PDB file of C-alpha atoms and ligand atoms in Angstrom:
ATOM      1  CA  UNK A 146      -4.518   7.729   7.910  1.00  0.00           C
ATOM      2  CA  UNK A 147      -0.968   8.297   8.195  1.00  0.00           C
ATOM      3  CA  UNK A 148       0.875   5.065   8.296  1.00  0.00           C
ATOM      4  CA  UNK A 149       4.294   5.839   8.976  1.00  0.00           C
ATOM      5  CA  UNK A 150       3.206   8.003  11.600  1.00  0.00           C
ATOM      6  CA  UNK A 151       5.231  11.792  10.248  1.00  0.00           C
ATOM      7  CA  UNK A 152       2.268  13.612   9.263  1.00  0.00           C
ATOM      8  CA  UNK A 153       3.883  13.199   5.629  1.00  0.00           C
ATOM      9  CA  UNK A 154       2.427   9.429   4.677  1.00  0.00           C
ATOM     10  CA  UNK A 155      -1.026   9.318   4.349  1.00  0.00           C
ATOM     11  CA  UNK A 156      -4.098   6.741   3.008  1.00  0.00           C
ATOM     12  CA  UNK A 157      -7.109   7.994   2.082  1.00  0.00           C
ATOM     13  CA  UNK A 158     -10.465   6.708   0.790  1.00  0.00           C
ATOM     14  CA  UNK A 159     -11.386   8.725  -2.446  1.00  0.00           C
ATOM     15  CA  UNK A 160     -14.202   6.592  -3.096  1.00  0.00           C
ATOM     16  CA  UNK A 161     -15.902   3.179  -2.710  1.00  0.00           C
ATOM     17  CA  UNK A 162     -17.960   1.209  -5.153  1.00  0.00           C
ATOM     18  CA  UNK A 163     -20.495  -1.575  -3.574  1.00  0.00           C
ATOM     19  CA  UNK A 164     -20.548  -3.346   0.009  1.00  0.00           C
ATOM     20  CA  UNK A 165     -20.619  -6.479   1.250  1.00  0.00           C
ATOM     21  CA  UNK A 166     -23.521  -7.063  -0.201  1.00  0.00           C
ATOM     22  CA  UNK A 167     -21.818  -6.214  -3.763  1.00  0.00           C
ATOM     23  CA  UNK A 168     -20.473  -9.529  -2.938  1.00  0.00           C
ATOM     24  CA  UNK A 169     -23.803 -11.881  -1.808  1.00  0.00           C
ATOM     25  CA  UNK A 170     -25.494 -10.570  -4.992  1.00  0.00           C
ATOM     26  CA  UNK A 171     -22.728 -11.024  -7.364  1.00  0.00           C
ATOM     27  CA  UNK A 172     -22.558 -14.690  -6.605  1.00  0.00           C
ATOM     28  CA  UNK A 173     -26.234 -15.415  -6.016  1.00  0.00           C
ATOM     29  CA  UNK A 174     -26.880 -14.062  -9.642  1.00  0.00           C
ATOM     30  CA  UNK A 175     -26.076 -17.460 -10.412  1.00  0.00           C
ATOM     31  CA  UNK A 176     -29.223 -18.698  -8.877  1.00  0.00           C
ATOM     32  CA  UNK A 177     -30.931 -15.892 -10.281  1.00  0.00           C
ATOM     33  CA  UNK A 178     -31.721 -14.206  -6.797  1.00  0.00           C
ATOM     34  CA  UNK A 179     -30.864 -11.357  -5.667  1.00  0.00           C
ATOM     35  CA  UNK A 180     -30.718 -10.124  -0.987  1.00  0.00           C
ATOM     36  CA  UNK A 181     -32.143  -6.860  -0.520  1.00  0.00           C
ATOM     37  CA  UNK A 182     -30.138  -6.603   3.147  1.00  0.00           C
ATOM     38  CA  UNK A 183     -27.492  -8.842   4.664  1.00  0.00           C
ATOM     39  CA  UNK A 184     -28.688 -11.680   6.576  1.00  0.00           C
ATOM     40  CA  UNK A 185     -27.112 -14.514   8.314  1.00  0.00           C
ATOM     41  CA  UNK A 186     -27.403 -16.379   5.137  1.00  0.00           C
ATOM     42  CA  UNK A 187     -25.004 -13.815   3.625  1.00  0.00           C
ATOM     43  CA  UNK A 188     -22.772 -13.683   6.031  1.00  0.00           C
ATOM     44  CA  UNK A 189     -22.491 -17.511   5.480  1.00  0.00           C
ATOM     45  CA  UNK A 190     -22.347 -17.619   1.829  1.00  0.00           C
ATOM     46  CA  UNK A 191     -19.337 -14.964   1.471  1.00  0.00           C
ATOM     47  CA  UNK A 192     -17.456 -16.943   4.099  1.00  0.00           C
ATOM     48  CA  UNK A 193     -17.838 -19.747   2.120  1.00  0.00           C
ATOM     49  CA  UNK A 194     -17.011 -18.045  -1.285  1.00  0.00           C
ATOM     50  CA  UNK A 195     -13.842 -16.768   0.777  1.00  0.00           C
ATOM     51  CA  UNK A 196     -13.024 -20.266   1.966  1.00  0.00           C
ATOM     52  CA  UNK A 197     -13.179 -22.509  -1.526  1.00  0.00           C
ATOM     53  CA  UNK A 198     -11.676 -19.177  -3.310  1.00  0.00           C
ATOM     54  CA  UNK A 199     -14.738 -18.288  -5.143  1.00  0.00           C
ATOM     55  CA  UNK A 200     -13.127 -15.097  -5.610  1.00  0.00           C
ATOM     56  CA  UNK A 201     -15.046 -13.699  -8.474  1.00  0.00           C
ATOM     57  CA  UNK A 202     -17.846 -12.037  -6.456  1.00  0.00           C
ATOM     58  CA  UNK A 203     -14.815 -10.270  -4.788  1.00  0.00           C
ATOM     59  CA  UNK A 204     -13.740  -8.413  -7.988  1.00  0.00           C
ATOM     60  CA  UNK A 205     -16.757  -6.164  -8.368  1.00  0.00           C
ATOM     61  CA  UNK A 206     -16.355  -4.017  -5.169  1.00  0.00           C
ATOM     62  CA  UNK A 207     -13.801  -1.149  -6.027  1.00  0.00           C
ATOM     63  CA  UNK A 208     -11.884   1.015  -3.710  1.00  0.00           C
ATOM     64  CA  UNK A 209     -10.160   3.994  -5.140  1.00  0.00           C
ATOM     65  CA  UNK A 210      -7.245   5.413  -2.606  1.00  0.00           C
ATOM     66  CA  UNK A 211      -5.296   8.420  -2.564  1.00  0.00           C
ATOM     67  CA  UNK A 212      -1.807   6.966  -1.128  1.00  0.00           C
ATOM     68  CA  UNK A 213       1.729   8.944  -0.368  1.00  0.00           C
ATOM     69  CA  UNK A 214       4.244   6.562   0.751  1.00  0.00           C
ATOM     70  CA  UNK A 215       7.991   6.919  -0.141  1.00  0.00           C
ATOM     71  CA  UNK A 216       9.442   5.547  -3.072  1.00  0.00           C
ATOM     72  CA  UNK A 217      11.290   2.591  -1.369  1.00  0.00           C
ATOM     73  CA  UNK A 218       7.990   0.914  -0.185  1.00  0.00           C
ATOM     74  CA  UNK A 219       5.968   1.752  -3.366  1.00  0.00           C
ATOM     75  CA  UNK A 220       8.793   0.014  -5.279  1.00  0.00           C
ATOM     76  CA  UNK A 221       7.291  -3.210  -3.621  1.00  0.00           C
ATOM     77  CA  UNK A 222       3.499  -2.325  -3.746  1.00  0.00           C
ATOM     78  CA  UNK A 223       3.738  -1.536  -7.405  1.00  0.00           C
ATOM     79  CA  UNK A 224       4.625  -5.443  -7.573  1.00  0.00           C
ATOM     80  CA  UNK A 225       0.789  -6.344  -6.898  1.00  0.00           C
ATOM     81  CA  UNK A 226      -0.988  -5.311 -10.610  1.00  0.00           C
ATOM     82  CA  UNK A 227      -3.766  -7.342 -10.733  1.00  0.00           C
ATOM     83  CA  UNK A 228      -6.465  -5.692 -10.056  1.00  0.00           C
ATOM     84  CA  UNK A 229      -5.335  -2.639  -9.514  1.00  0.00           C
ATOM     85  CA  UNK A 230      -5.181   0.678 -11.691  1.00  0.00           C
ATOM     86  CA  UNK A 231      -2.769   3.390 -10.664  1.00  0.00           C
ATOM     87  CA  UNK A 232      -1.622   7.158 -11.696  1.00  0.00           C
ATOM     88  CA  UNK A 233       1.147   8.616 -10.110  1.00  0.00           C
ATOM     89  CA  UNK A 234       2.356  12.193  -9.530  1.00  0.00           C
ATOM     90  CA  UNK A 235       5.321  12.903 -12.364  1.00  0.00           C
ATOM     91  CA  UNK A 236       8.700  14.442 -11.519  1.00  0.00           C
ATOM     92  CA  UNK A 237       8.790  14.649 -15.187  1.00  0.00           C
ATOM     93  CA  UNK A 238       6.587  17.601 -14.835  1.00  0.00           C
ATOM     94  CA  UNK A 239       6.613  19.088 -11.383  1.00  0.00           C
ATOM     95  CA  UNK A 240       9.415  20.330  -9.601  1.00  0.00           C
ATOM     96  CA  UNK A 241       8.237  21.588  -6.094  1.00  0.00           C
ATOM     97  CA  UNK A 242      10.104  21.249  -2.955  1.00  0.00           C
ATOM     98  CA  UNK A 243      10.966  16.986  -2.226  1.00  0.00           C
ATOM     99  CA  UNK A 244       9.530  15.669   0.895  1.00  0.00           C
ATOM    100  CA  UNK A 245      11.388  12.506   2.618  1.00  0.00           C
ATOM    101  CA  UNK A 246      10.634  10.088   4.936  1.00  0.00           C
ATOM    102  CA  UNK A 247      13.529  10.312   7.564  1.00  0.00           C
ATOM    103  CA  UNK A 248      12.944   7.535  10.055  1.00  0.00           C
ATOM    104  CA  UNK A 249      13.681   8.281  13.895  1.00  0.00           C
ATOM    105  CA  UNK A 250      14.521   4.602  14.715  1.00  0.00           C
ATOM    106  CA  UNK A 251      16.984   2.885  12.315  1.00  0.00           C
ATOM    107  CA  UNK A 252      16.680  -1.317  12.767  1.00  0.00           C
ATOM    108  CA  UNK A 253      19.164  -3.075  13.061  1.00  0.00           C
ATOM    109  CA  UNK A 254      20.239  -6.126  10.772  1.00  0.00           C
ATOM    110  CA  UNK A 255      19.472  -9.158  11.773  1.00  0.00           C
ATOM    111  CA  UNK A 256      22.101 -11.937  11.372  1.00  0.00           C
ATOM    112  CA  UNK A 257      19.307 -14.497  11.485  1.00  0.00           C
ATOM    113  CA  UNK A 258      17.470 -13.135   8.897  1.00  0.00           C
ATOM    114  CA  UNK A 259      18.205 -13.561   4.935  1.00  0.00           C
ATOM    115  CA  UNK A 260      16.098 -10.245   4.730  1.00  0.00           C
ATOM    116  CA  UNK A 261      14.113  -7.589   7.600  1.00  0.00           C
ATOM    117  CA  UNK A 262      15.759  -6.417  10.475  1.00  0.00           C
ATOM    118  CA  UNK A 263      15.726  -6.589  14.214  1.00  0.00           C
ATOM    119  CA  UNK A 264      13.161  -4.285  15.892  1.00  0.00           C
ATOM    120  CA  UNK A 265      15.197  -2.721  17.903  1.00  0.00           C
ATOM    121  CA  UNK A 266      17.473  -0.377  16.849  1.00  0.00           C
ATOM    122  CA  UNK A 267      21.325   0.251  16.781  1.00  0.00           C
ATOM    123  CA  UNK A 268      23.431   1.526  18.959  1.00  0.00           C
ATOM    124  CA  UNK A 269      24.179   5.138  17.748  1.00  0.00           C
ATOM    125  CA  UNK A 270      20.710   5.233  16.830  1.00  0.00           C
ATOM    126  CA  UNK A 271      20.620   9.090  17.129  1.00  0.00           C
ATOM    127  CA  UNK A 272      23.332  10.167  15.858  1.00  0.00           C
ATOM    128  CA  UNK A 273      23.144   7.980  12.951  1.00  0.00           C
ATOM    129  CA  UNK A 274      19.105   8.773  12.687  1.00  0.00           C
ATOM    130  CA  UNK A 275      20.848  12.474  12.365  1.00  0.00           C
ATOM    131  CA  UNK A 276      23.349  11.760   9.988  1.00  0.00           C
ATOM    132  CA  UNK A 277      20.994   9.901   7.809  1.00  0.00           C
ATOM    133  CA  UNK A 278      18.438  12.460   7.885  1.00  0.00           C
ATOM    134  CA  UNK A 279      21.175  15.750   6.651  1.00  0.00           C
ATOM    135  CA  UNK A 280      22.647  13.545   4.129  1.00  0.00           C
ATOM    136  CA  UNK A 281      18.640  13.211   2.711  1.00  0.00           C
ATOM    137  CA  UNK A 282      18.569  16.803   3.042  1.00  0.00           C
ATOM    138  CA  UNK A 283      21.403  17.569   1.028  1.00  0.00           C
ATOM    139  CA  UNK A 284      19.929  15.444  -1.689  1.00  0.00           C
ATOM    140  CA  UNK A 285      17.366  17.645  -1.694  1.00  0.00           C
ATOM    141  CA  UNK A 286      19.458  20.740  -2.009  1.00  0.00           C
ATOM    142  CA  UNK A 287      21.681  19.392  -4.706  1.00  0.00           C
ATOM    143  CA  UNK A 288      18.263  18.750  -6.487  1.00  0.00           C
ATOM    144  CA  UNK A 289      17.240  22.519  -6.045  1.00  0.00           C
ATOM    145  CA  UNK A 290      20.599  23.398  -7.078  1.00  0.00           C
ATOM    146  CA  UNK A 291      20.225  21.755 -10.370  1.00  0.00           C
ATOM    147  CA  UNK A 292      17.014  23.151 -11.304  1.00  0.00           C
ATOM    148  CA  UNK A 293      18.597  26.698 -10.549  1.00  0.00           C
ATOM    149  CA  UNK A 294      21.339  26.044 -13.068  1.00  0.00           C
ATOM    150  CA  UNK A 295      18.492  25.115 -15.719  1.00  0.00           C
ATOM    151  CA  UNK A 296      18.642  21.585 -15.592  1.00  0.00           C
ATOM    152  CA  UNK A 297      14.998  19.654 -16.890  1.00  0.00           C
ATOM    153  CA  UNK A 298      13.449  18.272 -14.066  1.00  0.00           C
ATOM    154  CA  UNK A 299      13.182  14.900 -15.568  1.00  0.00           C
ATOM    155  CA  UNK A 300      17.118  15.023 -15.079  1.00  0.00           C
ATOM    156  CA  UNK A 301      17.520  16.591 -11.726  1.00  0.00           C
ATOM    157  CA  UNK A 302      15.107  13.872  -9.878  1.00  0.00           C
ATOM    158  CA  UNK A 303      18.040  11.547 -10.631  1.00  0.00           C
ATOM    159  CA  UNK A 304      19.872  12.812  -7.006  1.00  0.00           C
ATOM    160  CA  UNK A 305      16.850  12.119  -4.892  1.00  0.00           C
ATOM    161  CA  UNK A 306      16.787   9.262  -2.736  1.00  0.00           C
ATOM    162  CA  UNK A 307      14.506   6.398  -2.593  1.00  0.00           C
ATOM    163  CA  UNK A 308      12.789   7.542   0.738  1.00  0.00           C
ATOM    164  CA  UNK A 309      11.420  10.609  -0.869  1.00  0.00           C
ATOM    165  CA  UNK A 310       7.823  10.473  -0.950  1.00  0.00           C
ATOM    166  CA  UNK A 311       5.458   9.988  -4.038  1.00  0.00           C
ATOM    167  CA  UNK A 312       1.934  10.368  -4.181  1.00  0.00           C
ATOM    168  CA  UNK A 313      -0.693   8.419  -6.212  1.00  0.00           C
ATOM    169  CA  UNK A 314      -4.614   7.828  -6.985  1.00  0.00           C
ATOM    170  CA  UNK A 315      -5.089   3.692  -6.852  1.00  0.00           C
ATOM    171  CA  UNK A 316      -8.182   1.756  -8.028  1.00  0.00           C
ATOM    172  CA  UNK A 317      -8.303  -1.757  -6.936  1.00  0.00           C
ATOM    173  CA  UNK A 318     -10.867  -4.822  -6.472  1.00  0.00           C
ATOM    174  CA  UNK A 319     -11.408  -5.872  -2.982  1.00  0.00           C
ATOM    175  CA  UNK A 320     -10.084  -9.049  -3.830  1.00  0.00           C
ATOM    176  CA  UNK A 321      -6.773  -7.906  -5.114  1.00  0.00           C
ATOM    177  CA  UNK A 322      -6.392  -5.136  -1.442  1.00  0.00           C
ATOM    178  CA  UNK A 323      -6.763  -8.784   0.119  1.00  0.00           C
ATOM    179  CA  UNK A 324      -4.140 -10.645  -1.621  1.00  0.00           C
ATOM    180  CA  UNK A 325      -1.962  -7.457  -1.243  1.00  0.00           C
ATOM    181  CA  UNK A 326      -2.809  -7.201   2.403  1.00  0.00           C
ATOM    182  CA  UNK A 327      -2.253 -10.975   3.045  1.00  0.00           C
ATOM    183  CA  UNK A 328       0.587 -10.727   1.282  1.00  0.00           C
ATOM    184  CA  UNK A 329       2.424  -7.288   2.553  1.00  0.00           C
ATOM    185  CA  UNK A 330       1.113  -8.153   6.193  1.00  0.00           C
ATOM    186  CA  UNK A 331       3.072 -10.822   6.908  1.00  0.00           C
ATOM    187  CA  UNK A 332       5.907 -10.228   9.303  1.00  0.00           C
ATOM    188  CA  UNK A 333       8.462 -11.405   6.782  1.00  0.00           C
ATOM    189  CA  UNK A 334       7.774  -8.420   4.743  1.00  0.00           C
ATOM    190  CA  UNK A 335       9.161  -4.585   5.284  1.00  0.00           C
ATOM    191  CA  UNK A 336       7.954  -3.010   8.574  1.00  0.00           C
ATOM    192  CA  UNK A 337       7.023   0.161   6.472  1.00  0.00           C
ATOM    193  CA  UNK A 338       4.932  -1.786   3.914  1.00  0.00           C
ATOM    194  CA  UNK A 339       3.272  -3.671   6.713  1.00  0.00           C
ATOM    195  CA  UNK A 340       2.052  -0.066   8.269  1.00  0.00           C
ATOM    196  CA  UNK A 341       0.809   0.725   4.612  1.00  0.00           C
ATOM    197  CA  UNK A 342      -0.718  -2.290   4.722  1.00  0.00           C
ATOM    198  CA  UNK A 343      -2.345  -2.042   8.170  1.00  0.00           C
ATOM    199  CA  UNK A 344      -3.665   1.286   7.199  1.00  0.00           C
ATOM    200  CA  UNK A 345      -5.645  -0.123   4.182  1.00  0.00           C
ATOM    201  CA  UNK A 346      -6.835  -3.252   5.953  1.00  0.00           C
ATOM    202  CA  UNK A 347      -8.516  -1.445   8.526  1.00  0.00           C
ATOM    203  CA  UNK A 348     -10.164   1.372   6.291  1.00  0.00           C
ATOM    204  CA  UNK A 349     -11.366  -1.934   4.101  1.00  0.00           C
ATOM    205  CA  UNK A 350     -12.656  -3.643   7.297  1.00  0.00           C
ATOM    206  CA  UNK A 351     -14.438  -0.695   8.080  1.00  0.00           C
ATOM    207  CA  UNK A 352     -16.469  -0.149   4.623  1.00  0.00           C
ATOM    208  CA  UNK A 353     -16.328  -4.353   3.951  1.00  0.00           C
ATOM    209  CA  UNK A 354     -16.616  -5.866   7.506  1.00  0.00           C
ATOM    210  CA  UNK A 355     -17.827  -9.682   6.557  1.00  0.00           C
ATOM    211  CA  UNK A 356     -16.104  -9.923   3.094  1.00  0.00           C
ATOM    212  CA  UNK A 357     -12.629  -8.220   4.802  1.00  0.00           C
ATOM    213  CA  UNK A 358     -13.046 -10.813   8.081  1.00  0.00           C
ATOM    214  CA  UNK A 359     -13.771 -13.788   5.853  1.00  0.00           C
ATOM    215  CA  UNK A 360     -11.006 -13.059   2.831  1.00  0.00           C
ATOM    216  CA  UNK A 361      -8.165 -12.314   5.783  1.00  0.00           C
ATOM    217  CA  UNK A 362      -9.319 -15.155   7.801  1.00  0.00           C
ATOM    218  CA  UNK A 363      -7.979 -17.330   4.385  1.00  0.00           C
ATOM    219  CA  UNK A 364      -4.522 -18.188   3.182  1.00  0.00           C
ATOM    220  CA  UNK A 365      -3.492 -15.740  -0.153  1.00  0.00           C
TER     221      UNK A 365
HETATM  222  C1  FAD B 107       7.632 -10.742   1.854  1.00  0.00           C
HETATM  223  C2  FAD B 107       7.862 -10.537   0.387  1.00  0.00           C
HETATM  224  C3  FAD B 107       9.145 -10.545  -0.124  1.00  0.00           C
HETATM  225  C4  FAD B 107       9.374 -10.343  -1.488  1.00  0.00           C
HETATM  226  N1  FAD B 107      10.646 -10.344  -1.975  1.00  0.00           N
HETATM  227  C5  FAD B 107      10.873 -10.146  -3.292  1.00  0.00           C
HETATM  228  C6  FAD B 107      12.204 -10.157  -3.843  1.00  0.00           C
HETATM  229  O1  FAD B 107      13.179 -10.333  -3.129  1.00  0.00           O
HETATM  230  N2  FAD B 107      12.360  -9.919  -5.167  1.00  0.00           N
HETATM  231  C7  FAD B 107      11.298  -9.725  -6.017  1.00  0.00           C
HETATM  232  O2  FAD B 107      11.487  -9.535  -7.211  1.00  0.00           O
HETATM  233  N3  FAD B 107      10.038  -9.724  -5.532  1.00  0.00           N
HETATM  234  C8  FAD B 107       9.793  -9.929  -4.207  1.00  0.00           C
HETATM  235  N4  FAD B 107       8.507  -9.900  -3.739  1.00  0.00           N
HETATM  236  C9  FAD B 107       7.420  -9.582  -4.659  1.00  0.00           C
HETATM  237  C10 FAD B 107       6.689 -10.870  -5.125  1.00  0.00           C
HETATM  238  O3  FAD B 107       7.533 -11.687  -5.920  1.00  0.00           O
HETATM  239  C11 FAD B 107       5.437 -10.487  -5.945  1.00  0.00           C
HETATM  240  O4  FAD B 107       5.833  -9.754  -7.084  1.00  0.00           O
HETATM  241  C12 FAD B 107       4.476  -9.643  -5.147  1.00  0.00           C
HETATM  242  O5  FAD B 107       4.235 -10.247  -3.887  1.00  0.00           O
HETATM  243  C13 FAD B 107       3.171  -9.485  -5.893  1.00  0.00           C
HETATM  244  O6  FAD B 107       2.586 -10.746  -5.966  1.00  0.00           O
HETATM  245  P1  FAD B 107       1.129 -10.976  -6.502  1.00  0.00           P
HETATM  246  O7  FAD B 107       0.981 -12.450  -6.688  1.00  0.00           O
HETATM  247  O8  FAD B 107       0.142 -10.279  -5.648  1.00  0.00           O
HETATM  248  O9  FAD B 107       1.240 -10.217  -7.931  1.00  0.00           O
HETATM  249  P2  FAD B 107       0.240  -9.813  -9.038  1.00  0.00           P
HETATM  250  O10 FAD B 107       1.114  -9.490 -10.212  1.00  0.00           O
HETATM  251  O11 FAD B 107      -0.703  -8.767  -8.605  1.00  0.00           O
HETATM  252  O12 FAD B 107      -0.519 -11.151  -9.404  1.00  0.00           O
HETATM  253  C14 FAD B 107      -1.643 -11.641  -8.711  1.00  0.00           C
HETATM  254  C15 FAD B 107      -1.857 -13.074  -9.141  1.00  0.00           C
HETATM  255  O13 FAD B 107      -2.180 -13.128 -10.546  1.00  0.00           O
HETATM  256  C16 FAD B 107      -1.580 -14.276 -11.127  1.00  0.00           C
HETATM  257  N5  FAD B 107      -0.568 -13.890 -12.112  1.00  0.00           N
HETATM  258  C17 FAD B 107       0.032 -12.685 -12.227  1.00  0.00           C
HETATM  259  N6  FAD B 107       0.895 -12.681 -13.249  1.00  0.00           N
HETATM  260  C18 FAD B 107       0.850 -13.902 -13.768  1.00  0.00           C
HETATM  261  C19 FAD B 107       1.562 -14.531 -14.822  1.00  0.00           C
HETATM  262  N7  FAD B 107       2.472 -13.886 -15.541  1.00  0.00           N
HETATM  263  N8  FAD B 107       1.289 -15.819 -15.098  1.00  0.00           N
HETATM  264  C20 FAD B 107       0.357 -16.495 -14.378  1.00  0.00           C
HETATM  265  N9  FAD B 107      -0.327 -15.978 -13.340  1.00  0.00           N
HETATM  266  C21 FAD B 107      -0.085 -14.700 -13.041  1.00  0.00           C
HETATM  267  C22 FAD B 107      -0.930 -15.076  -9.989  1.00  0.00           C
HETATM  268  O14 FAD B 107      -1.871 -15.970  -9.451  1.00  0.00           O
HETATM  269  C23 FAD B 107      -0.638 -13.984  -8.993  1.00  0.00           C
HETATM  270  O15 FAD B 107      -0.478 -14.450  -7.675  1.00  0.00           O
HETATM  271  C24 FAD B 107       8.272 -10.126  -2.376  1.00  0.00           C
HETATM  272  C25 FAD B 107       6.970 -10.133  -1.868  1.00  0.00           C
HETATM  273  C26 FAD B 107       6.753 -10.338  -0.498  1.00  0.00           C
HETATM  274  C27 FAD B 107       5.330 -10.334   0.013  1.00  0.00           C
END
């Protein structure tokens, strides 16, 4: 999936442990039972571990993503930790060519809002969208430039700008993509988090449909 919509951002499933079943049979251990297929019982009894926040049974599913976002919104998902593992590509050690996120629309502020913007944008929308995007681009070049003249890596990252992309392998629990998704969905948070968001809720509905429906359908 590519969330921001440039061909650059992208979420990807690298692998998935369990089902919704995972789920039924982690919490009807307690009963020592065990369902060999979802039922209608199932269905029921995950809804209702989702509802009095059972969430145990929700840990042992695991969803490992590959996700590139830009540094600005990973900033803010790095905030969610529990539950979640995460190894991230080093600038300490590679040096190829930066790729930024360079949005087309820039929103304007919103004098209502503490925080977020309006979603429409301002007035010299291109030629600011223009202005912004060469003045990312020279970042880039001053970075090059550095590493010509020798300098370590580690120091020449320090001229790149928050909207250049990273790229990382993630391992979380169901339950914690919920909370992050519940979370990072709302419309008070950052448009661009929200599409990140977005992106992982509907791969997770896809692979998790009862357990996703039932854990969304619930307050964080
Ligand atoms: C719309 C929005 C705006 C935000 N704005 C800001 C901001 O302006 N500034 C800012 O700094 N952050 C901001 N945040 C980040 C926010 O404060 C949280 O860090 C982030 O949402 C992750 O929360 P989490 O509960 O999922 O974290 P996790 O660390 O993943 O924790 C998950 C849960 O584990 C438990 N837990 C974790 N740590 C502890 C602990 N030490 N003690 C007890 N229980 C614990 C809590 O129940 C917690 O909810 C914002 C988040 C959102 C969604």
């Amino acid at each position: 999936m590519d969330p921001l919509g440039d061909s650059l951002s992208k979420v990807e499933i690298l692998e998935v442990m369990g089902n919704d079943l995972t789920v039924v049979n982690a919490a009807r251990v307690s009963f020592h039972k065990e369902s060999k297929e979802m039922c209608e019982a199932d269905a029921k009894l995950i809804r209702y571990l989702a509802k009095h926040k059972h969430v145990t049974p929700f840990f042992h599913p695991q969803i490992r993503l590959r996700i590139k976002m830009p540094i600005f919104v990973a900033r803010e998902w790095y905030r969610h930790q529990i539950g979640f593992a995460r190894n991230e590509v080093s600038r300490r050690y590679v040096d190829f060519e930066p790729e930024v996120y360079a949005p087309k629309e820039l929103r304007a502020r919103d004098p209502k809002l503490k925080q977020g913007s309006k979603p429409e944008s301002v007035e010299n929308n291109n030629r600011l969208a223009l202005a912004m995007s060469v003045s990312l681009n020279s970042q880039c070049l001053m970075y090059n430039i550095l590493l010509n003249e020798n300098v370590a890596p580690e120091v020449a990252r320090m001229v790149l700008p928050q909207s250049m992309y990273t790229e990382f392998i993630e391992t979380g629990s169901l339950a914690a993509y919920a909370r992050l998704c519940q979370l990072r969905l709302d419309p008070t948070a950052q448009k661009e988090i929200q599409q990140y968001a977005e992106a992982v809720s509907k791969l997770l509905q896809d692979k998790f449909p009862v357990s996703w429906a039932a854990l969304m359908a619930e307050p964080a």
